[in-house]
Structure formats: C-alpha cells, structure tokens
Amino acid sequence: MKLGIIVVYLVNENTRLILQEHLRRIERHTKTIDYTIYGTIIRTPEPLIAQLRIGSHPNMKLYDFASDTANRAGTVVHPDAREHGSYLDKLTGLAFADGCSHICTMDMDSFPVRDDWFHVMSEQSAASSSGVVAVFRAENGDTDLTHPCGLLMPITFYEKFSPVFIPPDSFFSSDEFIKYRMETGQRPDTGVGISEIIHRQCLNWTRLKRTNINNDDILFAGIYGDLIFHFGSTSRNIKYNGADLMNDRLIRTINWIGENLMYFRPGSLLDRLRAWQRDRIGQRKTQAITKIFEAYFSDPDRYLSYLRGNGDFSRFIKQHK
C-alpha cells in the first residue's frame, strides 16, 4: 500500500508553529507505511513560501497551481471552502496517478496522534462498504459530512465514482442534492460531494467521532476516533461559529422570540441584544483559542493526554507559567 497525504497550506506568521507541529506529527506517527505528502501553498506571503520550501518535509511534493479565483465564485458555500475543495480535488488526482492506494486529506492544523493511525483507518476502510473513513463533527452541526481534516479514501472509491469535495453551485439545486439534504439534514460544505455519493449509492462510511474526555472548547482542540487531532479553523479569524451560537441559551431565546413573536428589525432592541451577545461569545472564543494554543505548545504530549482524560492539565499550566 502507498498513502498520499493531501494538504492545502495557508501559512502566516501566527500559524507557523502549527505548521511545524503538523509536519512533525506526520513524520513521527507515519513510519510503517510508504507515504508522500501532496501539498500546495495558497495565499501565503512569498518569504514564508520560500521558508516552507526550504524546510519542507522530506516526503513532501509541493505543486504550484494557477490561481483558482474563478473556482471561488458561488453563493452556496464560503469562497474559501470552494477554493479549498478545488485544490483537494487536484491533489487527490495527482496522488492516485502517482500510484497511491489510499489518500488521506488533512488540514494544516490537523495531524495523526498515534503510530498506528493509518493501519486502524485502513482496517476501518476495508470494513465499510464505501471504504471512506472521515472525521465527523457532530458538535459543529454536521449530520452526514465527511470532513477533510481527516478523510481516508481508497482508490477503488475514487475510480468508481470520480468524487469531488464540493460540487458546483448548480448541483445544490438539483433533485439529487435536495433529496440528500431532506434525508440527512446536511448543509453544503467541503466534503459533501463525497458524503452525498455515499448516501445516494446506499453505502456507508466510518465516522471518526470526537473522543475527548476533557474539552477546552466545544469545537476546537478535538481528537477524533483517538486518531486525528484538529485544532480548528486557524486559517480564518473566526469570532464564533454555528456551534457556539447553537449552544448559547440566550442566543437561542432571542432567535425564538425573533422567529415567533416579533421581527428582527435593524437597530431594534432585540437586534442590538443579539449583536451584544454575539460579541460576548466572540470574546470568550478568542480567549479560549488563545489558551488552547498556549496549553498545547507548552507540552504537546501532556496536553493530548489531558484531552484523553489523563490528568488535570490546567493545574500543570499554573505551576509552569
């Protein structure tokens, strides 16, 4: 078997440590399988691109693609997600053409955390009818999304169905997708092109669910299937996301009032109350993310052990500040 690890890299000064840890973890935990990282670098300052090329992973192949500005167009999914999906499609095709038996997509801020991660995922792949194994983020409101921060696909699935990570906008108004959405409730996002095929073909896929015992955030710093760690969406400056809003009692109450008792008129008391609460949620989110990064990089192995339920890491941090 040969594994292709597929990654789209978007690097800035704030994410360099994450990039280094991503590459270090892949090398540390992927010693028993022939593998190559197939990557491309997008929207990154030229000096950082040069540094990444000079200090890149020994098993890495970096590709330069023409600008995908046109592929970012559309209204159904976020332009960044569409761009990300289009590059994943290109790199996946290159990896399979290069002789890979499996590809595993990862985000720049996700990586394996066990030496046997690929062997466990390949066994799960062989046991499912589609062969696809992927992170499943129910905590983000997903109901059927094969998330690309940790998605394993065998060449048999690729050759049979020619999947894409995000179909064109026109597909989302088709009878096929409308039926899929009604039956699963899954919204469009990167990876939905794969999960929709699996559902339409009456196949199944293995879901790597969040296995954290300890959580410092509802979505960030997750371990999935006890195999893949994902920091979260570090490429965008996010104040809050759907998971934060869905789980905030005041926001849910405000939304219910706005939907059932009165309209959200711009500038109204209800509208201003919702904006105020969202700002508070955003402040808490920024603080939580900052603490997660500080905690992780103070002692990565110990922090991962803490997430798995071993020990009280918060006390350890206080003792070593």
mmCIF file of N, CA, C and O in Angstrom, residues 10 37 53-54 75 81 86 103-104 106 110 121 149 176 181 188 195 202 247 265 285 290-291 315 319 321:
data_model
loop_
_atom_site.group_PDB
_atom_site.id
_atom_site.type_symbol
_atom_site.label_atom_id
_atom_site.label_comp_id
_atom_site.label_asym_id
_atom_site.label_seq_id
_atom_site.Cartn_x
_atom_site.Cartn_y
_atom_site.Cartn_z
ATOM 1 N N LEU A 10 -2.020 27.166 3.983
ATOM 2 C CA LEU A 10 -2.193 28.607 4.030
ATOM 3 C C LEU A 10 -1.480 29.067 5.289
ATOM 4 O O LEU A 10 -1.946 28.826 6.400
ATOM 5 N N ILE A 37 3.478 13.341 1.099
ATOM 6 C CA ILE A 37 2.577 14.472 1.291
ATOM 7 C C ILE A 37 2.471 15.217 -0.036
ATOM 8 O O ILE A 37 3.476 15.640 -0.607
ATOM 9 N N ARG A 53 9.381 25.902 1.524
ATOM 10 C CA ARG A 53 10.018 25.049 0.520
ATOM 11 C C ARG A 53 11.387 24.564 1.003
ATOM 12 O O ARG A 53 11.760 23.405 0.817
ATOM 13 N N ILE A 54 12.142 25.459 1.649
ATOM 14 C CA ILE A 54 13.483 25.091 2.118
ATOM 15 C C ILE A 54 13.408 24.071 3.250
ATOM 16 O O ILE A 54 14.159 23.096 3.296
ATOM 17 N N THR A 75 -22.369 31.129 -4.466
ATOM 18 C CA THR A 75 -23.118 31.703 -3.347
ATOM 19 C C THR A 75 -23.528 30.665 -2.310
ATOM 20 O O THR A 75 -23.975 31.023 -1.232
ATOM 21 N N ALA A 81 -13.984 27.811 1.269
ATOM 22 C CA ALA A 81 -14.272 26.377 1.248
ATOM 23 C C ALA A 81 -14.256 25.846 -0.185
ATOM 24 O O ALA A 81 -13.738 24.756 -0.448
ATOM 25 N N SER A 86 -11.425 22.674 -4.344
ATOM 26 C CA SER A 86 -10.900 22.520 -5.704
ATOM 27 C C SER A 86 -9.436 22.080 -5.689
ATOM 28 O O SER A 86 -9.010 21.273 -6.524
ATOM 29 N N ILE A 103 -5.688 7.847 -0.234
ATOM 30 C CA ILE A 103 -5.313 9.223 0.112
ATOM 31 C C ILE A 103 -5.960 9.547 1.448
ATOM 32 O O ILE A 103 -7.006 8.995 1.799
ATOM 33 N N CYS A 104 -5.294 10.432 2.206
ATOM 34 C CA CYS A 104 -5.874 10.942 3.446
ATOM 35 C C CYS A 104 -5.722 12.456 3.427
ATOM 36 O O CYS A 104 -4.604 12.963 3.426
ATOM 37 N N MET A 106 -5.861 16.094 5.058
ATOM 38 C CA MET A 106 -5.737 16.722 6.371
ATOM 39 C C MET A 106 -5.750 18.224 6.181
ATOM 40 O O MET A 106 -5.430 18.733 5.104
ATOM 41 N N SER A 110 -4.372 19.906 11.367
ATOM 42 C CA SER A 110 -4.765 18.572 11.851
ATOM 43 C C SER A 110 -3.633 17.605 11.569
ATOM 44 O O SER A 110 -2.837 17.817 10.646
ATOM 45 N N MET A 121 -7.201 3.096 10.451
ATOM 46 C CA MET A 121 -8.121 3.670 9.472
ATOM 47 C C MET A 121 -8.271 2.775 8.243
ATOM 48 O O MET A 121 -9.367 2.662 7.681
ATOM 49 N N CYS A 149 -10.566 17.312 7.359
ATOM 50 C CA CYS A 149 -9.433 17.426 8.283
ATOM 51 C C CYS A 149 -8.861 16.056 8.630
ATOM 52 O O CYS A 149 -7.782 15.955 9.212
ATOM 53 N N GLU A 176 -31.150 15.536 -6.868
ATOM 54 C CA GLU A 176 -30.324 14.618 -6.078
ATOM 55 C C GLU A 176 -29.910 15.237 -4.748
ATOM 56 O O GLU A 176 -30.010 14.615 -3.692
ATOM 57 N N ARG A 181 -30.353 16.356 1.098
ATOM 58 C CA ARG A 181 -30.480 17.295 2.215
ATOM 59 C C ARG A 181 -31.706 16.992 3.056
ATOM 60 O O ARG A 181 -31.685 17.073 4.290
ATOM 61 N N PRO A 188 -24.370 22.217 2.785
ATOM 62 C CA PRO A 188 -23.203 22.195 1.893
ATOM 63 C C PRO A 188 -21.936 22.651 2.616
ATOM 64 O O PRO A 188 -21.951 23.642 3.342
ATOM 65 N N SER A 195 -19.817 12.646 0.701
ATOM 66 C CA SER A 195 -20.865 12.040 1.527
ATOM 67 C C SER A 195 -22.171 11.900 0.761
ATOM 68 O O SER A 195 -22.932 10.952 0.993
ATOM 69 N N CYS A 202 -26.315 4.207 -1.441
ATOM 70 C CA CYS A 202 -26.725 3.323 -0.329
ATOM 71 C C CYS A 202 -25.539 2.587 0.270
ATOM 72 O O CYS A 202 -25.629 1.398 0.629
ATOM 73 N N ASN A 247 -25.348 26.600 20.884
ATOM 74 C CA ASN A 247 -25.272 26.131 22.262
ATOM 75 C C ASN A 247 -25.362 27.260 23.282
ATOM 76 O O ASN A 247 -25.164 27.023 24.472
ATOM 77 N N ARG A 265 -36.025 43.747 13.458
ATOM 78 C CA ARG A 265 -35.859 44.990 12.721
ATOM 79 C C ARG A 265 -34.472 45.552 13.010
ATOM 80 O O ARG A 265 -34.040 45.588 14.172
ATOM 81 N N LYS A 285 -14.598 33.196 22.861
ATOM 82 C CA LYS A 285 -13.996 32.283 21.891
ATOM 83 C C LYS A 285 -12.517 32.622 21.677
ATOM 84 O O LYS A 285 -11.666 31.735 21.666
ATOM 85 N N THR A 290 -6.848 31.168 22.382
ATOM 86 C CA THR A 290 -5.516 31.577 22.846
ATOM 87 C C THR A 290 -5.008 30.635 23.926
ATOM 88 O O THR A 290 -3.843 30.196 23.907
ATOM 89 N N LYS A 291 -5.878 30.273 24.872
ATOM 90 C CA LYS A 291 -5.480 29.363 25.953
ATOM 91 C C LYS A 291 -5.154 27.970 25.418
ATOM 92 O O LYS A 291 -4.227 27.307 25.886
ATOM 93 N N ARG A 315 -3.920 22.561 36.069
ATOM 94 C CA ARG A 315 -3.055 22.732 37.235
ATOM 95 C C ARG A 315 -1.591 22.745 36.811
ATOM 96 O O ARG A 315 -0.788 23.500 37.304
ATOM 97 N N GLN A 319 1.351 25.810 37.334
ATOM 98 C CA GLN A 319 2.623 25.554 38.019
ATOM 99 C C GLN A 319 3.822 25.937 37.174
ATOM 100 O O GLN A 319 4.901 26.183 37.699
ATOM 101 N N LYS A 321 3.913 28.471 34.638
ATOM 102 C CA LYS A 321 3.878 29.775 33.975
ATOM 103 C C LYS A 321 5.057 30.612 34.432
ATOM 104 O O LYS A 321 5.506 30.508 35.564
#
